[in-house]
Amino acid sequence: MSSEAKILLPESELPRAWFNIIPRLPNPPAPPLDPKTGRPLDPEALRAIFPRSLIEQEMSPEPWIEIPEEIREVYRLWRPTPLRRAWRLEQALKTPARIYYKDESVSPPGSHKPNTAVAQAYYNKKEGIRRLATETGAGQWGSALSFACKLFGLDCTVYMVKVSFYQKPFRKSLMHIWGAEVFPSPTERTESGRRILAQNPESRGSLGIAISEAVEDAATHEDTNYALGSVLNHVLLHQTVIGLETKKQLELVDERPDVLIGCVGGGSNFGGFVFPFVGDILAGDLEAEVIAVEPTSCPTLTKGLYRYDYGDTAGLTPLLLMHTLGHTFEPPGIHAGGLRYHGDAPLVCQLVADGLVKARAYPQNPCFEAAVLFAQTEGIIPAPETSHAVRAAIDEALKCRETGEEKVIVFNFSGHGHFDLAAYDDFLEGKLEDYEYPEEKILEALEQLPRISAPKDDD
Amino acid sequence: MSSEAKILLPESELPRAWFNIIPRLPNPPAPPLDPKTGRPLDPEALRAIFPRSLIEQEMSPEPWIEIPEEIREVYRLWRPTPLRRAWRLEQALKTPARIYYKDESVSPPGSHKPNTAVAQAYYNKKEGIRRLATETGAGQWGSALSFACKLFGLDCTVYMVKVSFYQKPFRKSLMHIWGAEVFPSPTERTESGRRILAQNPESRGSLGIAISEAVEDAATHEDTNYALGSVLNHVLLHQTVIGLETKKQLELVDERPDVLIGCVGGGSNFGGFVFPFVGDILAGDLEAEVIAVEPTSCPTLTKGLYRYDYGDTAGLTPLLLMHTLGHTFEPPGIHAGGLRYHGDAPLVCQLVADGLVKARAYPQNPCFEAAVLFAQTEGIIPAPETSHAVRAAIDEALKCRETGEEKVIVFNFSGHGHFDLAAYDDFLEGKLEDYEYPEEKILEALEQLPRISAPKDDD
């Protein structure tokens, strides 16, 4: 075991291929369905908004997919990222556990998001696309895609959830610095936006609405494609650089993880971090507990229904089999952080449904409490999303204090909170409310789900 | 020459001693003077506000000063910091120059400031002090000292320049997260503050006023000391870890610097970065141009008078021989960034006076323009202070494009701009004005300088 605070990999150890979990799964993933026919989607239908190479990756049976050198060159601006040993946090907790965190906050936009943004910008550029359209909530994804588009010479249009556009102006500033155009969604620029505004001119927006707008923008412009920051298989694939590096780093210090933890919004930082380890678990080479953490105000994995649902509010996207709170979900305004998406990545949901991943939900106050302890010991200030993983890691370490177990706890530090300090102010002033998403709302949402049974239910 | 984007040092290469430039200088530095007598200061007079070990470092003739292991352990949270090769910036500039930057933005508070904050907190704790008082402008120093105090279990009181307290709330949030108490200065808590408020209840504050308040707080409380974030010899000493690491990193890729660049506010990031190289220049082992960059709105080195002046507004501090705009200087409100101190570190001023360092001033718009190009190529967003160094590095690289010279340009990237995005918004919207500090104001300031000649003038 090393006594160092940072376990670093040289740039020569940057992964050369992404890890595809699909061919390793015990059961093949349920196919996305065409929203018009309810039949498995013809991949050609996605050509209006995605480049061919990403559609191929979405369905690929290959266990490894090579990372083009142009992408690795950009990754080298901040990758490999450090794996850090949380010595001071361990001391503060008086735990015999050893806590490590993979620090994805060191990228220019401050989170794991550019791992896929850079890949998506590259493939779109290569296939002759001139502009990418996307949605963003708090702005993590929008800023990452703006950054990536600038590096590859693409234009970038971001539909930013209106309430965040006005309340969280700083990731919008990042997007402007990196040359993107940013609109508060719902906008008058799209049919989907105009429909929402006609119903409710005061709409604060939601991720689902912003996705509808960005997809429509891409589908109606020949030179424009759409880019999604989470949920889809190819997005999680690109994020596996996180877990692949972490595995090498743990080997360097001769450690094997007992507990692996990540926060889940759409599931991409979680999937990217744990999939390479889940591959080992499935192969019988590793025994570890894998924990997905989400907020009680958006409890998709812990309380949602495992059903086919749309990815967006307007029902433009294919149907995906996932844990969902219903595509009309609007997150409660009292919730400070991200992790507000109504569904989750189908690959993550399948692992939860199969019992390979355990899901856990926390209210926001205990998460901020954990984040402040983390900042006061390790220095770095977690994003509110990341604070959910920090909370779970601390709870696991406290369990070890009770049992005396010297477990190796590894979590993904998905991003820093430099642009979320107003939420910390609210927490420190006691202004944050906890919120449990009510059961009756989930039953209501059931009524709004499309009338399509999961293929699993048919079998 | 390496083709890597980051030149990393292992933690084992973290410097074990700080580099003291004093014994290497051709002339001994002019002594600080007692403000009451005008005679060289008795070091014992500083015991009311500084611990003995730091006073010794302030005057030390030792060429190397060992870094205690407890400090190195904290440094390891983020040090050694990367030296980065700005490949993409070079390509954008079409320059034959090779541009490297030492990335001090990776510390938890986001700048070089904790290099000395951690050291100062450590020595004060060791000598039985319970609380540190300090001042801060935009908050870089206040947040760094809060962070350091929390790690060593000290209380921390920060007097924050009032206009920044209200206009730049986010570094205040950082200080709160790290457990400090923060007051908008001038306050009613000190005699100095009350005097200013009596004269002008609407005072927006200044660094000089906030220093007066913090010094008074420390001098009037037995268990409390004062900590300064720049200017003094021991502060610059602690910052030499920057230059020492940079030297090792350049050796790793077999490069010798032709041009060394840093921005100057009080001079600590600049001094810490260049002193180890200046030592080589003085020893005849290196030929390089050393450039200090400051704003035209606070042009201490380029237009200030090289005279003895107070470090603060109220005249509580010892007199220092430095380039000064007068201790009553109030920076123009239109200036977006930091670098607003009326004086400069005496050690840096001496190098400028001796012609070993060249000083250069830029208006803010060309600096932000350079910072945006940097962000669009290298990803990282510079602090407004740092943007002055970026501008100078780009100008040097553009000169090489004209001459065809393949110079090695190395600059210190002192901090990121995550908490200064409102200034970027203003720049992108064309709202920033450039400002030349007028000559007549400097002549006015001359009238207010204490009537003490520099010992040099006496000789």
Coordinates of C-alpha atoms in Angstrom, one line a residue, chain A residues 80-441:
Chain A
P80 CA -5.4 10.1 -16.7
T81 CA -7.1 11.7 -13.7
P82 CA -5.8 11.1 -10.2
L83 CA -7.0 8.4 -7.9
R84 CA -6.8 10.0 -4.5
R85 CA -6.5 8.3 -1.1
A86 CA -8.7 10.2 1.4
W87 CA -6.3 10.0 4.3
R88 CA -7.7 13.0 6.1
L89 CA -11.3 11.9 5.7
E90 CA -10.4 8.5 7.1
Q91 CA -8.7 10.1 10.1
A92 CA -11.7 12.4 10.7
L93 CA -14.1 9.3 10.6
K94 CA -11.8 7.2 12.8
T95 CA -12.5 4.4 10.4
P96 CA -10.3 1.3 9.6
A97 CA -11.6 1.5 6.0
R98 CA -9.4 2.8 3.3
I99 CA -11.2 5.3 1.1
Y100 CA -10.1 6.2 -2.4
Y101 CA -11.8 8.5 -4.9
K102 CA -11.3 8.9 -8.6
D103 CA -11.1 12.6 -9.3
E104 CA -13.0 13.5 -12.4
S105 CA -13.3 17.1 -11.3
V106 CA -9.9 18.0 -12.9
S107 CA -11.2 18.4 -16.4
P108 CA -11.6 21.9 -17.7
P109 CA -15.4 21.9 -17.4
G110 CA -15.0 20.3 -13.9
S111 CA -16.7 16.9 -14.3
H112 CA -16.6 13.6 -16.1
K113 CA -18.9 14.9 -18.9
P114 CA -16.1 15.8 -21.4
N115 CA -15.1 12.1 -21.6
T116 CA -18.1 11.6 -23.9
A117 CA -18.5 15.2 -25.1
V118 CA -15.1 15.0 -26.8
A119 CA -15.9 11.6 -28.4
Q120 CA -19.2 12.8 -29.7
A121 CA -17.8 16.0 -31.1
Y122 CA -15.0 14.0 -32.8
Y123 CA -17.3 11.5 -34.5
N124 CA -19.8 14.1 -35.6
K125 CA -17.1 16.3 -37.1
K126 CA -15.6 13.3 -38.9
E127 CA -19.0 12.6 -40.5
G128 CA -19.3 16.1 -41.8
I129 CA -21.7 17.6 -39.2
R130 CA -21.4 21.4 -38.7
R131 CA -23.3 21.9 -35.5
L132 CA -24.5 20.0 -32.4
A133 CA -27.6 20.7 -30.4
T134 CA -28.1 19.6 -26.9
E135 CA -29.9 20.2 -23.6
T136 CA -28.5 21.0 -20.2
G137 CA -29.9 21.3 -16.6
A138 CA -27.4 22.8 -14.2
G139 CA -25.0 23.1 -17.1
Q140 CA -22.4 20.4 -16.5
W141 CA -23.2 18.7 -19.8
G142 CA -23.8 21.9 -21.8
S143 CA -20.4 23.3 -20.7
A144 CA -18.6 20.0 -21.5
L145 CA -20.1 19.9 -25.0
S146 CA -19.3 23.5 -25.7
F147 CA -15.7 22.9 -24.7
A148 CA -15.6 19.8 -26.9
C149 CA -17.2 21.5 -29.9
K150 CA -14.8 24.4 -29.7
L151 CA -11.8 22.0 -29.8
F152 CA -13.1 20.3 -32.9
G153 CA -14.4 23.4 -34.7
L154 CA -18.1 22.6 -34.4
D155 CA -20.9 25.1 -33.6
C156 CA -22.9 24.3 -30.5
T157 CA -26.5 25.2 -29.5
V158 CA -27.5 24.5 -25.9
Y159 CA -31.1 24.4 -24.6
M160 CA -30.7 25.2 -20.9
V161 CA -33.6 24.5 -18.5
K162 CA -35.0 27.9 -17.9
V163 CA -34.9 27.9 -14.1
S164 CA -31.2 27.0 -14.2
F165 CA -30.5 29.6 -17.0
Y166 CA -31.5 32.3 -14.6
Q167 CA -30.5 30.9 -11.2
K168 CA -27.2 29.3 -12.2
P169 CA -25.6 31.8 -14.6
F170 CA -22.0 30.6 -14.3
R171 CA -22.0 27.4 -16.3
K172 CA -23.8 29.5 -18.9
S173 CA -20.7 31.8 -18.8
L174 CA -18.5 28.8 -19.4
M175 CA -20.5 27.9 -22.4
H176 CA -20.2 31.4 -23.8
I177 CA -16.4 31.4 -23.1
W178 CA -16.2 28.2 -25.1
G179 CA -18.2 29.8 -27.9
A180 CA -21.6 28.1 -27.7
E181 CA -25.1 29.8 -28.0
V182 CA -27.3 29.1 -25.1
F183 CA -31.1 29.5 -24.9
P184 CA -33.5 29.3 -21.9
S185 CA -35.8 26.3 -22.5
P186 CA -38.7 26.2 -23.3
T187 CA -38.0 28.5 -26.2
E188 CA -40.0 29.8 -29.2
R189 CA -37.4 28.2 -31.5
T190 CA -39.0 24.8 -31.6
E191 CA -42.5 23.3 -32.0
S192 CA -42.0 21.4 -28.7
G193 CA -41.0 24.6 -26.9
R194 CA -43.9 26.6 -28.4
R195 CA -46.4 23.9 -27.4
I196 CA -45.2 23.9 -23.7
L197 CA -45.3 27.7 -23.6
A198 CA -48.8 27.8 -25.1
Q199 CA -49.9 25.5 -22.2
N200 CA -47.9 27.3 -19.6
P201 CA -46.1 30.6 -20.4
E202 CA -44.5 30.5 -17.0
S203 CA -43.0 27.1 -17.5
R204 CA -39.7 26.8 -15.6
G205 CA -38.6 24.1 -18.0
S206 CA -37.3 20.6 -17.3
L207 CA -34.6 18.3 -18.8
G208 CA -37.3 16.4 -20.6
I209 CA -38.6 19.5 -22.3
A210 CA -35.1 20.7 -23.2
I211 CA -34.3 17.3 -24.7
S212 CA -37.4 17.6 -26.9
E213 CA -36.2 21.0 -28.2
A214 CA -32.7 19.9 -28.9
V215 CA -33.8 16.7 -30.7
E216 CA -36.3 18.6 -32.8
D217 CA -33.6 21.2 -33.7
A218 CA -31.3 18.4 -34.8
A219 CA -34.0 16.5 -36.7
T220 CA -35.1 19.6 -38.6
H221 CA -31.6 20.7 -39.7
E222 CA -29.5 18.7 -42.2
D223 CA -26.1 19.9 -40.9
T224 CA -27.0 19.5 -37.2
N225 CA -26.9 16.5 -35.0
Y226 CA -28.0 15.9 -31.4
A227 CA -25.7 15.0 -28.5
L228 CA -26.9 13.4 -25.2
G229 CA -24.8 13.6 -22.1
S230 CA -26.0 10.4 -20.4
V231 CA -28.5 7.5 -20.5
L232 CA -27.5 6.0 -23.9
N233 CA -25.1 3.0 -24.2
H234 CA -22.5 4.9 -26.3
V235 CA -22.3 7.6 -23.6
L236 CA -21.7 5.1 -20.9
L237 CA -19.2 3.4 -23.1
H238 CA -17.1 6.5 -23.5
Q239 CA -17.2 7.0 -19.7
T240 CA -15.5 3.6 -19.1
V241 CA -12.1 5.4 -19.3
I242 CA -12.9 6.3 -15.6
G243 CA -13.2 2.7 -14.4
L244 CA -10.4 1.4 -16.6
E245 CA -8.0 3.9 -15.2
T246 CA -9.2 3.3 -11.7
K247 CA -8.5 -0.4 -12.0
K248 CA -4.9 0.2 -13.1
Q249 CA -4.4 2.7 -10.3
L250 CA -5.7 0.3 -7.6
E251 CA -3.4 -2.4 -9.0
L252 CA -0.5 0.0 -8.7
V253 CA -1.1 0.2 -4.9
D254 CA -2.1 -3.5 -4.7
E255 CA -5.6 -2.9 -3.6
R256 CA -8.9 -4.7 -4.5
P257 CA -12.2 -2.8 -4.0
D258 CA -14.7 -4.1 -1.6
V259 CA -17.3 -1.4 -2.2
L260 CA -17.7 0.7 -5.3
I261 CA -19.9 3.8 -5.2
G262 CA -21.2 6.4 -7.7
C263 CA -24.0 8.9 -7.9
V264 CA -26.7 8.4 -10.5
G265 CA -28.6 11.1 -12.5
G266 CA -28.8 9.6 -15.9
G267 CA -26.2 7.0 -15.0
S268 CA -23.1 7.9 -17.1
N269 CA -20.5 8.6 -14.4
F270 CA -21.8 5.7 -12.4
G271 CA -21.7 3.3 -15.4
G272 CA -18.4 4.5 -16.7
F273 CA -16.9 4.0 -13.2
V274 CA -18.3 0.6 -12.3
F275 CA -18.7 -1.3 -15.6
P276 CA -15.1 -2.4 -15.9
F277 CA -15.4 -3.8 -12.3
V278 CA -18.8 -5.3 -13.0
G279 CA -17.2 -7.1 -15.9
D280 CA -14.8 -8.7 -13.4
I281 CA -17.6 -9.5 -11.0
L282 CA -19.5 -11.2 -13.8
A283 CA -16.4 -13.1 -14.8
G284 CA -16.0 -14.3 -11.2
D285 CA -12.7 -12.4 -10.8
L286 CA -13.9 -9.9 -8.2
E287 CA -16.3 -9.8 -5.3
A288 CA -17.5 -6.3 -4.5
E289 CA -20.6 -4.4 -3.5
V290 CA -21.7 -1.9 -6.1
I291 CA -23.8 1.0 -4.9
A292 CA -25.8 3.5 -7.0
V293 CA -26.8 6.6 -5.0
E294 CA -29.6 9.0 -5.9
P295 CA -31.6 11.8 -4.3
T296 CA -34.9 11.0 -2.5
S297 CA -36.4 13.9 -4.5
C298 CA -35.8 12.0 -7.7
P299 CA -35.7 8.3 -6.7
T300 CA -35.8 6.6 -10.1
L301 CA -33.8 3.5 -9.2
T302 CA -35.2 3.1 -5.6
K303 CA -38.9 3.9 -6.3
G304 CA -39.4 4.2 -10.0
L305 CA -41.1 1.7 -12.2
Y306 CA -39.0 -0.6 -14.5
R307 CA -40.9 0.0 -17.7
Y308 CA -40.6 1.3 -21.2
D309 CA -40.8 5.1 -21.3
Y310 CA -39.8 8.0 -23.4
G311 CA -36.5 9.8 -22.8
D312 CA -38.1 13.2 -23.2
T313 CA -41.3 15.0 -22.3
A314 CA -42.8 15.5 -25.8
G315 CA -42.4 11.8 -26.7
L316 CA -40.0 12.3 -29.6
T317 CA -37.3 9.8 -28.5
P318 CA -37.3 6.1 -28.8
L319 CA -38.8 4.1 -25.8
L320 CA -36.3 2.8 -23.4
L321 CA -36.7 0.1 -20.8
M322 CA -35.6 1.8 -17.6
H323 CA -36.6 2.7 -14.1
T324 CA -38.7 5.8 -14.5
L325 CA -40.8 8.3 -12.6
G326 CA -42.7 9.1 -15.8
H327 CA -41.6 11.3 -18.7
T328 CA -43.8 14.1 -17.4
F329 CA -41.8 14.3 -14.1
E330 CA -40.9 17.8 -13.0
P331 CA -38.4 17.8 -10.2
P332 CA -39.3 19.7 -7.0
G333 CA -37.9 23.2 -7.0
I334 CA -36.4 22.8 -3.5
H335 CA -33.9 20.3 -4.8
A336 CA -30.5 22.1 -5.0
G337 CA -28.4 19.8 -7.2
G338 CA -28.6 17.9 -10.4
L339 CA -29.6 14.2 -10.7
R340 CA -33.1 15.3 -11.8
Y341 CA -33.7 13.1 -14.8
H342 CA -37.0 11.1 -14.8
G343 CA -35.3 7.9 -16.1
D344 CA -31.9 6.2 -16.0
A345 CA -29.5 4.6 -18.3
P346 CA -31.0 1.2 -19.5
L347 CA -27.7 -0.6 -18.9
V348 CA -27.6 0.6 -15.3
C349 CA -31.3 -0.2 -14.7
Q350 CA -30.7 -3.7 -16.0
L351 CA -27.9 -4.2 -13.5
V352 CA -30.2 -3.0 -10.7
A353 CA -33.0 -5.2 -11.9
D354 CA -30.6 -8.2 -12.0
G355 CA -29.4 -7.4 -8.4
L356 CA -25.8 -6.7 -9.5
V357 CA -26.1 -3.1 -8.4
K358 CA -27.8 -1.9 -5.2
A359 CA -29.5 1.5 -5.3
R360 CA -29.8 3.8 -2.3
A361 CA -31.4 7.3 -2.0
Y362 CA -30.5 10.2 0.3
P363 CA -32.2 13.5 1.1
Q364 CA -30.0 16.6 0.3
N365 CA -29.1 17.8 3.7
P366 CA -27.1 14.7 4.8
C367 CA -25.4 14.9 1.4
F368 CA -24.3 18.5 1.9
E369 CA -23.2 17.7 5.4
A370 CA -21.0 14.9 4.0
A371 CA -19.7 17.3 1.3
V372 CA -18.7 19.9 3.9
L373 CA -16.8 17.3 5.9
F374 CA -15.1 16.2 2.8
A375 CA -14.2 19.8 1.8
Q376 CA -12.8 20.4 5.3
T377 CA -10.6 17.3 5.2
E378 CA -9.7 16.7 1.6
G379 CA -10.0 20.3 0.4
I380 CA -11.9 19.7 -2.8
I381 CA -15.6 20.9 -2.8
P382 CA -17.9 18.3 -4.3
A383 CA -20.7 19.1 -6.7
P384 CA -24.1 18.6 -5.2
E385 CA -24.5 15.5 -7.4
T386 CA -21.2 14.1 -6.2
S387 CA -22.1 14.7 -2.6
H388 CA -24.5 11.8 -2.8
A389 CA -21.5 9.4 -3.5
V390 CA -19.5 11.1 -0.7
R391 CA -22.4 10.5 1.7
A392 CA -22.6 6.8 0.8
A393 CA -18.8 6.4 1.1
I394 CA -18.8 8.0 4.5
D395 CA -21.7 5.8 5.7
E396 CA -19.9 2.7 4.5
A397 CA -16.7 3.9 6.3
L398 CA -18.7 4.5 9.5
K399 CA -20.1 0.9 9.2
C400 CA -16.5 -0.3 9.1
R401 CA -15.8 1.7 12.3
E402 CA -18.6 -0.4 14.0
T403 CA -17.5 -3.7 12.6
G404 CA -13.8 -3.1 12.5
E405 CA -13.6 -4.2 8.9
E406 CA -10.7 -2.8 6.8
K407 CA -12.7 -2.5 3.7
V408 CA -11.5 -0.7 0.6
I409 CA -14.1 1.8 -0.4
V410 CA -13.7 3.4 -3.8
F411 CA -16.0 6.1 -5.2
N412 CA -16.2 8.3 -8.2
F413 CA -15.8 12.0 -7.5
S414 CA -17.7 13.0 -10.6
G415 CA -17.3 16.8 -10.3
H416 CA -16.5 19.9 -8.3
G417 CA -19.0 22.3 -6.8
H418 CA -17.3 25.6 -7.9
F419 CA -20.5 26.7 -9.7
D420 CA -22.9 25.4 -7.0
L421 CA -21.7 27.5 -4.1
A422 CA -25.1 29.2 -3.7
A423 CA -26.5 25.8 -2.7
Y424 CA -23.7 25.5 -0.1
D425 CA -24.7 28.9 1.2
D426 CA -28.3 27.7 1.5
F427 CA -27.2 24.6 3.3
L428 CA -24.9 26.4 5.7
E429 CA -27.7 28.9 6.5
G430 CA -30.1 26.0 7.2
K431 CA -32.3 26.9 4.2
L432 CA -32.4 23.5 2.4
E433 CA -35.4 21.3 2.8
D434 CA -35.4 17.6 2.5
Y435 CA -38.0 16.0 0.3
E436 CA -39.3 12.5 -0.3
Y437 CA -40.8 12.0 -3.6
P438 CA -44.4 10.7 -2.8
E439 CA -45.6 7.2 -3.7
E440 CA -48.9 8.6 -5.1
K441 CA -47.1 10.6 -7.7

